Short mmCIF file of C-alpha atoms and ligand atoms in Angstrom, two decimals:
data_model
loop_
_atom_site.label_atom_id
_atom_site.label_comp_id
_atom_site.label_asym_id
_atom_site.label_seq_id
_atom_site.Cartn_x
_atom_site.Cartn_y
_atom_site.Cartn_z
CA MET M 12 0.10 -0.02 -0.12
CA THR M 13 1.30 3.44 -1.00
CA THR M 14 1.86 6.18 1.68
CA LEU M 15 0.05 9.18 0.80
CA THR M 16 -0.27 12.64 2.23
CA VAL M 17 -3.69 14.69 2.90
CA SER M 18 -3.06 16.97 0.08
CA GLN M 19 -3.01 13.82 -2.28
CA ILE M 20 -6.05 12.18 -1.28
CA HIS M 21 -8.39 13.84 -3.70
CA GLN M 22 -6.94 11.76 -6.28
CA HIS M 23 -7.34 8.58 -4.66
CA ILE M 24 -11.07 7.98 -4.08
CA GLY M 25 -12.14 4.63 -3.57
CA GLU M 26 -8.62 3.37 -2.92
CA GLU M 27 -6.97 2.01 0.09
CA VAL M 28 -4.31 4.21 1.27
CA GLU M 29 -1.84 4.67 4.27
CA LEU M 30 -1.23 8.16 5.95
CA LYS M 31 1.68 8.89 8.42
CA GLY M 32 0.90 11.76 10.86
CA TRP M 33 -0.68 12.65 14.50
CA CYS M 34 -4.07 12.42 15.88
CA TYR M 35 -4.92 15.91 17.01
CA ASN M 36 -8.14 15.15 18.38
CA PHE M 37 -10.80 12.19 18.63
CA ARG M 38 -14.02 11.19 19.91
CA SER M 39 -15.56 7.67 20.59
CA SER M 40 -19.30 6.94 20.97
CA GLY M 41 -18.04 3.32 22.19
CA LYS M 42 -18.99 1.85 18.67
CA ILE M 43 -17.62 4.70 16.40
CA PHE M 44 -14.33 6.13 16.76
CA PHE M 45 -13.68 9.25 15.01
CA LEU M 46 -9.96 10.35 14.93
CA GLN M 47 -8.90 13.95 13.92
CA PHE M 48 -5.80 13.49 11.63
CA ARG M 49 -2.91 15.81 10.51
CA ASP M 50 0.00 15.09 8.55
CA GLY M 51 1.62 18.44 7.81
CA THR M 52 0.13 18.74 4.37
CA GLY M 53 -3.71 19.12 5.72
CA ARG M 54 -6.20 17.76 8.13
CA MET M 55 -9.12 14.91 7.71
CA GLN M 56 -11.01 12.45 9.75
CA ALA M 57 -10.78 8.83 9.91
CA VAL M 58 -13.84 7.05 11.06
CA TYR M 59 -13.43 3.35 12.64
CA MET M 60 -16.45 0.77 13.28
CA LYS M 61 -15.73 -1.23 16.22
CA THR M 62 -17.57 -4.13 14.37
CA ASP M 63 -14.83 -4.05 11.46
CA LEU M 64 -11.85 -4.14 13.51
CA PRO M 65 -9.93 -6.80 15.46
CA GLU M 66 -10.14 -6.50 19.21
CA GLU M 67 -6.35 -5.34 19.77
CA GLN M 68 -6.80 -2.62 16.84
CA TRP M 69 -9.68 -1.10 18.74
CA ALA M 70 -7.53 -1.15 21.89
CA ILE M 71 -4.96 0.89 20.08
CA LEU M 72 -7.35 3.67 19.17
CA GLU M 73 -9.12 3.62 22.69
CA SER M 74 -5.59 4.24 24.08
CA LEU M 75 -4.65 7.20 21.99
CA ARG M 76 -4.08 10.40 23.48
CA LEU M 77 -3.90 14.18 21.87
CA GLU M 78 -0.79 14.32 19.42
CA SER M 79 -0.22 10.66 19.49
CA SER M 80 1.76 9.96 16.44
CA VAL M 81 -0.08 7.30 13.94
CA ILE M 82 -0.07 5.17 10.85
CA ILE M 83 -3.71 4.99 9.57
CA ARG M 84 -4.85 2.79 6.76
CA GLY M 85 -8.28 3.10 5.25
CA LEU M 86 -10.47 3.70 2.22
CA VAL M 87 -10.91 7.13 0.79
CA LYS M 88 -14.46 8.10 0.60
CA GLU M 89 -16.05 11.19 -0.66
CA ASP M 90 -18.03 13.12 1.94
CA ALA M 91 -19.70 16.26 1.32
CA ARG M 92 -19.93 17.33 5.23
CA ALA M 93 -16.02 16.91 5.62
CA PRO M 94 -14.18 20.18 5.30
CA LEU M 95 -11.79 18.64 2.69
CA GLY M 96 -14.59 16.89 0.90
CA PHE M 97 -13.11 13.41 1.83
CA GLU M 98 -12.96 11.17 4.78
CA LEU M 99 -11.08 7.88 5.52
CA GLU M 100 -13.08 4.78 6.33
CA GLY M 101 -10.43 3.27 8.90
CA LYS M 102 -9.30 -0.34 8.15
CA SER M 103 -6.38 -0.33 10.37
CA ILE M 104 -4.10 1.84 12.79
CA THR M 105 -0.51 1.64 14.00
CA ALA M 106 0.45 3.79 16.93
CA ILE M 107 4.03 5.09 16.41
CA GLN M 108 4.08 6.91 19.81
CA ILE M 109 1.45 7.01 22.28
CA ALA M 110 1.65 10.73 23.32
CA GLU M 111 1.74 11.15 27.41
CA GLU M 112 -1.20 12.33 28.87
CA GLY M 113 -1.58 16.26 29.54
CA TYR M 114 -0.86 17.76 26.16
CA PRO M 115 -0.59 21.50 27.28
CA ILE M 116 -2.70 22.98 24.35
CA GLY M 117 -6.18 22.05 24.57
CA LYS M 118 -9.48 23.23 23.17
CA LYS M 119 -9.87 26.08 25.78
CA GLU M 120 -8.79 29.74 25.02
CA HIS M 121 -5.10 30.20 26.33
CA GLY M 122 -3.31 33.49 26.98
CA PRO M 123 -0.50 34.65 24.51
CA ASP M 124 2.25 34.07 27.21
CA PHE M 125 0.91 30.56 27.87
CA LEU M 126 0.93 29.86 24.05
CA LEU M 127 4.35 31.72 23.37
CA ASP M 128 5.91 29.51 26.65
CA ASN M 129 4.45 26.63 24.48
CA ARG M 130 5.60 27.82 21.07
CA HIS M 131 7.27 24.41 20.11
CA LEU M 132 3.71 22.86 20.49
CA TRP M 133 1.52 25.87 19.57
CA LEU M 134 3.06 25.60 16.28
CA ARG M 135 1.11 22.33 15.57
CA SER M 136 -2.16 24.36 15.84
CA GLU M 137 -3.98 24.86 12.65
CA SER M 138 -3.66 28.63 12.69
CA GLN M 139 0.10 28.59 13.15
CA TRP M 140 0.30 25.89 10.52
CA ALA M 141 -1.51 28.46 8.17
CA VAL M 142 0.59 31.42 9.08
CA GLN M 143 3.73 29.42 8.48
CA ARG M 144 2.55 28.34 5.12
CA VAL M 145 1.80 31.94 4.29
CA ARG M 146 5.20 33.05 5.37
CA ASP M 147 7.00 30.15 3.11
CA ARG M 148 4.71 31.69 0.38
CA ILE M 149 6.04 35.04 0.73
CA ILE M 150 9.79 34.20 0.90
CA THR M 151 9.10 31.86 -2.37
CA SER M 152 7.29 34.74 -4.19
CA THR M 153 10.23 37.21 -3.26
CA TYR M 154 12.75 34.87 -4.72
CA GLU M 155 10.70 34.24 -7.78
CA TYR M 156 10.08 37.82 -8.42
CA PHE M 157 13.66 38.79 -7.84
CA HIS M 158 14.89 36.00 -10.01
CA GLU M 159 12.53 37.07 -12.65
CA ASN M 160 13.56 40.62 -12.87
CA GLY M 161 17.51 40.11 -12.75
CA PHE M 162 18.42 40.08 -9.10
CA ILE M 163 20.87 37.93 -7.80
CA LYS M 164 20.78 36.59 -4.34
CA PHE M 165 23.87 37.91 -2.29
CA ASP M 166 24.45 36.78 0.99
CA THR M 167 25.59 39.61 3.59
CA PRO M 168 27.15 39.30 6.91
CA ILE M 169 25.53 38.93 10.34
CA LEU M 170 28.66 39.94 12.40
CA THR M 171 29.61 43.31 11.27
CA PRO M 172 32.15 46.30 12.46
CA THR M 173 29.74 49.01 12.45
CA SER M 174 26.03 49.89 12.24
CA CYS M 175 23.55 50.55 9.40
CA GLU M 176 20.68 51.90 10.94
CA GLY M 177 22.15 53.99 13.75
CA THR M 178 23.47 52.98 16.86
CA THR M 179 20.53 53.19 19.41
CA ASP M 180 19.35 49.47 18.91
CA LEU M 181 22.74 47.82 18.28
CA PHE M 182 23.34 44.33 19.90
CA GLU M 183 27.18 44.53 20.89
CA MET M 184 29.43 41.82 21.44
CA ASP M 185 33.26 41.10 22.30
CA TYR M 186 34.87 39.89 19.26
CA PHE M 187 38.27 38.27 20.04
CA ALA M 188 41.19 40.24 21.54
CA ASP M 189 42.66 43.60 19.91
CA GLU M 190 46.03 42.19 20.51
CA GLU M 191 45.93 39.72 17.83
CA ALA M 192 44.23 41.98 15.04
CA LYS M 193 46.58 43.68 12.65
CA GLU M 194 45.70 46.71 11.38
CA GLY M 195 42.52 46.80 9.14
CA GLU M 196 41.59 43.42 10.18
CA THR M 197 39.14 44.77 12.58
CA SER M 198 38.16 48.11 14.22
CA GLY M 199 38.70 46.39 17.68
CA SER M 200 37.23 44.03 19.82
CA LYS M 201 33.66 44.73 19.11
CA ALA M 202 31.27 43.22 16.82
CA TYR M 203 27.59 44.27 16.16
CA LEU M 204 24.87 42.06 14.94
CA ALA M 205 23.63 43.21 11.64
CA GLN M 206 20.52 45.43 11.52
CA SER M 207 20.18 45.36 7.67
CA GLY M 208 22.53 43.91 4.77
CA GLN M 209 22.02 47.03 2.77
CA LEU M 210 25.63 48.25 3.10
CA TYR M 211 27.21 45.06 2.00
CA LEU M 212 24.53 44.86 -0.84
CA GLU M 213 25.58 48.15 -2.22
CA ALA M 214 29.22 46.53 -2.84
CA GLY M 215 27.36 43.49 -4.31
CA ILE M 216 25.57 45.45 -6.81
CA MET M 217 28.89 46.92 -8.27
CA SER M 218 29.67 43.57 -9.25
CA LEU M 219 26.23 42.17 -10.17
CA GLY M 220 23.94 45.14 -11.08
CA ARG M 221 21.05 44.08 -8.95
CA ALA M 222 20.95 42.07 -5.88
CA PHE M 223 18.96 40.95 -2.75
CA ASP M 224 19.59 39.35 0.61
CA PHE M 225 17.33 37.45 2.92
CA GLY M 226 18.30 36.87 6.33
CA PRO M 227 17.99 37.41 9.99
CA VAL M 228 18.71 40.91 11.37
CA PHE M 229 18.84 42.15 15.01
CA ARG M 230 17.62 45.07 16.61
CA ALA M 231 18.04 45.73 20.37
CA GLU M 232 14.54 47.47 20.50
CA LYS M 233 13.34 48.27 23.89
CA SER M 234 10.03 48.93 22.70
CA LYS M 235 7.14 46.41 23.21
CA THR M 236 4.97 47.06 20.38
CA ARG M 237 3.12 44.67 17.97
CA ARG M 238 5.43 45.40 15.34
CA HIS M 239 8.73 45.01 16.80
CA LEU M 240 10.93 41.82 17.19
CA THR M 241 14.60 41.95 18.12
CA GLU M 242 15.42 39.39 15.78
CA PHE M 243 13.52 39.63 12.43
CA TRP M 244 13.91 38.55 8.95
CA MET M 245 14.84 41.16 6.22
CA MET M 246 14.76 41.20 2.50
CA ASP M 247 17.08 44.15 1.29
CA ALA M 248 17.20 44.64 -2.35
CA GLU M 249 19.65 47.09 -4.16
CA ALA M 250 19.95 48.19 -8.07
CA ALA M 251 22.48 50.26 -9.76
CA PHE M 252 21.12 52.93 -11.87
CA VAL M 253 18.02 53.03 -10.23
CA GLU M 254 16.68 56.44 -8.79
CA HIS M 255 14.07 57.31 -6.44
CA GLU M 256 10.73 56.72 -8.63
CA GLY M 257 12.50 53.63 -10.27
CA ASN M 258 13.08 52.18 -6.65
CA MET M 259 9.47 52.60 -5.65
CA ALA M 260 8.24 50.97 -8.83
CA ILE M 261 10.18 47.91 -7.90
CA GLN M 262 8.46 47.94 -4.51
CA GLU M 263 5.35 48.22 -5.86
CA ALA M 264 5.55 45.62 -8.14
CA LEU M 265 7.12 43.30 -5.59
CA ILE M 266 4.16 43.94 -3.01
CA CYS M 267 1.45 43.34 -6.01
CA ARG M 268 3.24 40.08 -6.65
CA ILE M 269 3.36 38.63 -3.34
CA VAL M 270 -0.48 39.78 -2.32
CA ALA M 271 -1.57 38.18 -5.77
CA ASP M 272 0.37 34.96 -4.83
CA VAL M 273 -0.69 34.77 -1.33
CA LEU M 274 -4.47 35.02 -2.50
CA LYS M 275 -3.79 32.62 -5.35
CA HIS M 276 -1.77 29.71 -3.37
CA CYS M 277 -2.88 30.26 0.19
CA ALA M 278 -6.69 30.46 -0.08
CA GLN M 279 -7.28 27.52 2.33
CA GLU M 280 -4.69 29.04 5.00
CA LEU M 281 -6.26 32.60 4.74
CA LYS M 282 -9.62 30.86 5.39
CA VAL M 283 -8.20 29.06 8.40
CA LEU M 284 -7.16 32.39 9.48
CA GLU M 285 -10.57 33.90 8.99
CA ARG M 286 -8.81 36.51 6.99
CA ASP M 287 -11.08 38.95 5.08
CA THR M 288 -9.60 38.74 1.64
CA ALA M 289 -11.39 41.77 0.14
CA PRO M 290 -8.90 44.35 1.30
CA LEU M 291 -6.18 42.14 0.02
CA GLU M 292 -7.76 41.97 -3.47
CA LYS M 293 -7.65 45.57 -3.72
CA VAL M 294 -3.83 45.85 -3.34
CA GLN M 295 -2.99 46.75 -7.10
CA ALA M 296 -0.67 49.44 -8.78
CA PRO M 297 -0.79 52.25 -8.54
CA PHE M 298 -0.29 52.80 -4.70
CA VAL M 299 -0.96 55.99 -2.98
CA HIS M 300 2.02 58.49 -2.96
CA MET M 301 2.39 61.30 -0.55
CA THR M 302 5.15 63.22 0.71
CA HIS M 303 6.08 63.36 4.56
CA ALA M 304 4.94 67.13 4.32
CA GLU M 305 1.81 66.20 2.87
CA ALA M 306 1.28 63.60 5.52
CA VAL M 307 2.09 65.78 8.57
CA ALA M 308 -0.57 68.26 7.23
CA LYS M 309 -2.98 65.64 6.88
CA LEU M 310 -2.57 64.08 10.35
CA ARG M 311 -2.74 67.35 11.94
CA GLY M 312 -6.00 67.90 10.23
CA MET M 313 -6.83 64.62 11.82
CA GLY M 314 -5.76 65.67 15.12
CA SER M 315 -2.14 64.43 15.69
CA ASP M 316 0.16 66.76 16.91
CA ILE M 317 3.14 65.68 14.96
CA GLY M 318 5.77 68.49 14.32
CA ASP M 319 7.02 69.41 10.73
CA MET M 320 10.20 67.67 11.00
CA ASP M 321 8.92 64.71 13.06
CA ASP M 322 9.04 60.76 12.27
CA LEU M 323 5.79 59.40 12.13
CA GLY M 324 4.61 57.40 15.21
CA ALA M 325 2.89 54.10 14.95
CA ASP M 326 -0.35 55.77 15.58
CA ASP M 327 0.26 58.22 13.00
CA GLU M 328 0.94 55.48 10.45
CA THR M 329 -2.21 53.55 11.53
CA LEU M 330 -4.38 56.76 11.24
CA LEU M 331 -3.00 57.28 7.88
CA THR M 332 -3.36 53.85 6.45
CA GLN M 333 -7.06 53.91 7.69
CA GLN M 334 -7.78 56.57 5.10
CA TYR M 335 -6.75 54.61 1.99
CA ASP M 336 -7.47 51.08 0.98
CA LYS M 337 -4.06 50.87 -0.90
CA PRO M 338 -0.35 50.93 0.46
CA ILE M 339 0.78 54.43 0.88
CA PHE M 340 4.44 55.61 -0.35
CA LEU M 341 5.33 57.91 2.10
CA GLU M 342 8.29 59.91 0.42
CA LYS M 343 11.02 62.52 1.29
CA TYR M 344 11.30 62.50 5.15
CA PRO M 345 13.25 65.26 6.85
CA ALA M 346 16.80 64.14 6.80
CA VAL M 347 17.37 64.64 10.41
CA VAL M 348 15.19 61.44 11.09
CA LYS M 349 16.83 59.28 8.60
CA ALA M 350 20.15 57.36 8.05
CA PHE M 351 23.48 58.78 7.15
CA TYR M 352 23.25 57.28 3.54
CA MET M 353 20.38 58.59 2.35
CA LYS M 354 20.76 60.92 -0.70
CA ARG M 355 19.22 64.50 -0.20
CA ASP M 356 16.32 65.77 -2.42
CA PRO M 357 18.09 68.35 -4.79
CA GLU M 358 14.91 70.18 -4.58
CA ASP M 359 14.95 70.61 -0.84
CA PRO M 360 18.27 69.63 0.94
CA THR M 361 16.52 69.20 4.42
CA ARG M 362 14.83 66.17 3.05
CA VAL M 363 15.90 62.85 1.62
CA LEU M 364 14.92 60.88 -1.53
CA ASN M 365 13.45 57.89 0.50
CA ASN M 366 10.06 56.08 1.17
CA ASP M 367 8.50 54.22 3.77
CA LEU M 368 5.72 51.81 2.30
CA LEU M 369 2.87 51.44 4.60
CA ALA M 370 0.48 48.72 4.39
CA PRO M 371 -3.33 49.29 4.81
CA GLU M 372 -5.81 48.48 7.52
CA GLY M 373 -3.70 50.13 10.02
CA TYR M 374 -0.56 47.77 9.47
CA GLY M 375 1.88 50.64 8.82
CA GLU M 376 5.41 50.45 7.59
CA ILE M 377 6.43 47.28 5.83
CA ILE M 378 9.18 48.67 3.76
CA GLY M 379 11.95 51.33 4.03
CA GLY M 380 13.99 52.43 1.27
CA SER M 381 15.69 55.47 -0.30
CA GLN M 382 18.08 56.35 -3.17
CA ARG M 383 21.79 56.36 -1.87
CA GLU M 384 24.30 59.17 -1.57
CA ASP M 385 26.73 58.35 -4.32
CA ASP M 386 29.22 61.27 -3.97
CA TYR M 387 32.54 60.53 -1.89
CA GLU M 388 32.83 63.96 -0.24
CA THR M 389 29.02 64.24 0.47
CA LEU M 390 28.71 60.92 2.12
CA MET M 391 32.05 61.59 4.15
CA GLU M 392 30.37 64.62 5.47
CA ARG M 393 27.09 62.75 6.39
CA ILE M 394 29.19 60.26 8.32
CA ARG M 395 30.68 63.02 10.25
CA GLU M 396 27.24 64.78 10.62
CA HIS M 397 25.81 61.59 12.42
CA ASN M 398 28.91 61.29 14.72
CA LEU M 399 29.98 58.22 13.03
CA ASP M 400 33.66 57.14 13.03
CA PRO M 401 34.66 57.14 9.39
CA ALA M 402 37.46 54.49 9.67
CA PRO M 403 35.28 51.39 9.73
CA PHE M 404 33.16 52.79 6.72
CA ASP M 405 36.34 53.20 4.48
CA TRP M 406 35.25 50.18 2.45
CA TYR M 407 31.82 51.63 1.99
CA LEU M 408 33.46 54.96 1.00
CA ASP M 409 35.47 53.10 -1.80
CA LEU M 410 32.30 52.30 -3.55
CA ARG M 411 32.17 56.09 -3.97
CA ARG M 412 35.69 56.29 -5.12
CA TYR M 413 35.70 53.51 -7.78
CA GLY M 414 32.99 53.81 -10.44
CA SER M 415 30.39 55.16 -8.30
CA VAL M 416 26.65 55.08 -10.02
CA PRO M 417 23.31 56.36 -8.83
CA HIS M 418 21.48 53.46 -6.86
CA SER M 419 18.85 52.86 -4.76
CA GLY M 420 17.45 50.10 -2.53
CA PHE M 421 14.80 49.16 0.02
CA GLY M 422 14.28 46.47 2.92
CA TYR M 423 11.04 44.72 3.92
CA GLY M 424 10.44 43.26 7.23
CA LEU M 425 8.90 39.81 6.56
CA GLU M 426 7.00 39.43 9.80
CA ARG M 427 5.16 42.62 9.07
CA ILE M 428 4.17 41.52 5.66
CA VAL M 429 3.05 38.11 7.11
CA ALA M 430 1.06 39.85 10.00
CA TRP M 431 -0.59 42.06 7.47
CA THR M 432 -1.53 39.28 4.65
CA CYS M 433 -2.56 36.96 7.56
CA GLY M 434 -4.68 39.62 9.30
CA LEU M 435 -2.69 38.97 12.56
CA HIS M 436 -2.57 41.84 15.33
CA HIS M 437 1.08 41.00 16.47
CA VAL M 438 3.90 40.30 14.67
CA ARG M 439 4.89 37.49 17.16
CA GLU M 440 3.02 34.61 15.75
CA THR M 441 4.66 35.17 12.34
CA ILE M 442 8.04 33.89 13.17
CA PRO M 443 8.49 30.25 14.46
CA PHE M 444 10.37 31.39 17.63
CA PRO M 445 9.89 35.16 18.19
CA ARG M 446 12.48 37.07 20.11
CA MET M 447 11.34 40.01 22.08
CA ILE M 448 12.85 42.34 24.74
CA ASN M 449 10.94 40.02 27.32
CA ARG M 450 11.36 36.71 25.69
CA ILE M 451 14.09 34.45 24.24
CA THR M 452 12.55 31.18 25.00
CA PRO M 453 11.84 28.40 23.72
O1 4AD W 16 13.39 50.71 7.83
P1 4AD W 16 14.39 49.91 8.08
O2 4AD W 16 15.24 50.20 9.46
O3 4AD W 16 15.42 50.05 6.92
C1 4AD W 16 16.68 49.43 6.73
O4 4AD W 16 16.96 48.72 7.66
C2 4AD W 16 17.25 49.83 5.37
N1 4AD W 16 18.81 49.55 5.56
C3 4AD W 16 16.72 49.00 4.35
C4 4AD W 16 17.25 49.06 3.13
O5 4AD W 16 16.92 50.00 2.55
N2 4AD W 16 17.71 48.11 2.46
O6 4AD W 16 13.98 48.41 8.26
C5 4AD W 16 13.23 48.04 7.08
C6 4AD W 16 11.99 47.24 7.32
C7 4AD W 16 11.05 48.21 8.02
O7 4AD W 16 10.20 48.62 7.17
C8 4AD W 16 10.01 47.13 8.80
O8 4AD W 16 9.18 46.51 8.11
C9 4AD W 16 11.11 45.95 9.14
O9 4AD W 16 12.20 46.18 8.54
N3 4AD W 16 11.67 46.41 10.71
C10 4AD W 16 11.17 45.44 11.63
N4 4AD W 16 10.34 44.37 11.69
C11 4AD W 16 10.25 43.79 12.88
N5 4AD W 16 10.76 44.33 13.98
C12 4AD W 16 11.58 45.13 13.98
N6 4AD W 16 11.93 45.63 15.26
C13 4AD W 16 11.72 45.94 12.71
N7 4AD W 16 12.53 47.16 12.41
C14 4AD W 16 12.50 47.19 11.17
MG1 MG W 17 12.11 52.22 8.65
#
């Protein structure tokens, strides 16, 4: 008998099949046993009749506990009442391991802390299964989009000698002793966990033209918000000869592609999550464009006390995104609130050629990007203005010494895109093992 998966079952109606997985629930009338089965690909019910089974087989069923691992065999039958449209007429069962009594996650409502403490088990629940599948889809679509559009995957380092996004939320660690290091080998005995691969990606595109990275990044964020993790996955993309407008066009196409793919490939997952898909269907080009100055004026009109040169707070972002049903490009922020590498707007040197992309429905910033300063002298000045030591940026400045070109890029936060597409309130559910200011276990 061939071992199949739940996802293949629809092609095997009327056949006897074998499935390997877990028993996530069961109920017995004493004569009929309903076994709720999952195998990673999906969920279905197997129904066993006592009269059809040898005694020791029925005894196995009766000894099952939640989450026992099993091999089930039976006849695939169409059943209009089943969520999948099929169920298994059970013929036999093998227990791989009878789970211990007291599986911690039950039917009753659990609080978020309890579920996070049991994250390693909570991941088995249907909602968490669905979230991880959507996450996988978004990663896959991102790779596909970039490979179809001439971007090369370029792996940037995690241990770095400098900060990319300012020094306030850097994770710092000792990195060997000073004595061993020859000049130029390290900047001392400190290393920092990468906040973004961007600066290295800029080196990459001077070889490859267009490149992207995708990996974990780290921010010692002291904020306990629904949008912040201390370890999260960022995708940075960078392209030579692309300026501010072109940069936004790439972001728009990527986000449209991701959302369309999630709708197309994850309909079942979105249903499990009870995600209203109507707002996602509206995510079509062109997105809304607004300058920071326009946003400030609008927000003040709605009662915000935001200053002319202030960064937007989370509440401001939420308020703004609730006014539109498409993502919003917020452009040209005050230079004072943004990173040293951003190119100034030639029409207003107090502002930069950057954009944040805000997701609708109150989700807020999912992407940060900009055109990069490509002039050596200007970049040097910016590094000094930001009180950064120029020495460890020497290599980065070299990119402006040898064949500098206009270039731009952006980075997305994977967890924020997953939270938005899945309709989740907090990003902590979107990463398998969240790390936050108050949590590093399991
Ligand atoms: O806006 P950020 O800080 O931009 C950069 O790091 C640039 N170097 C990217 C680039 O141009 N290549 O971060 C990019 C995105 C944010 O828009 C947000 O989605 C996400 O990363 N992000 C976080 N996600 C979860 N937890 C945090 N603490 C995050 N900080 C940023
Ligand atoms: Mg940002």
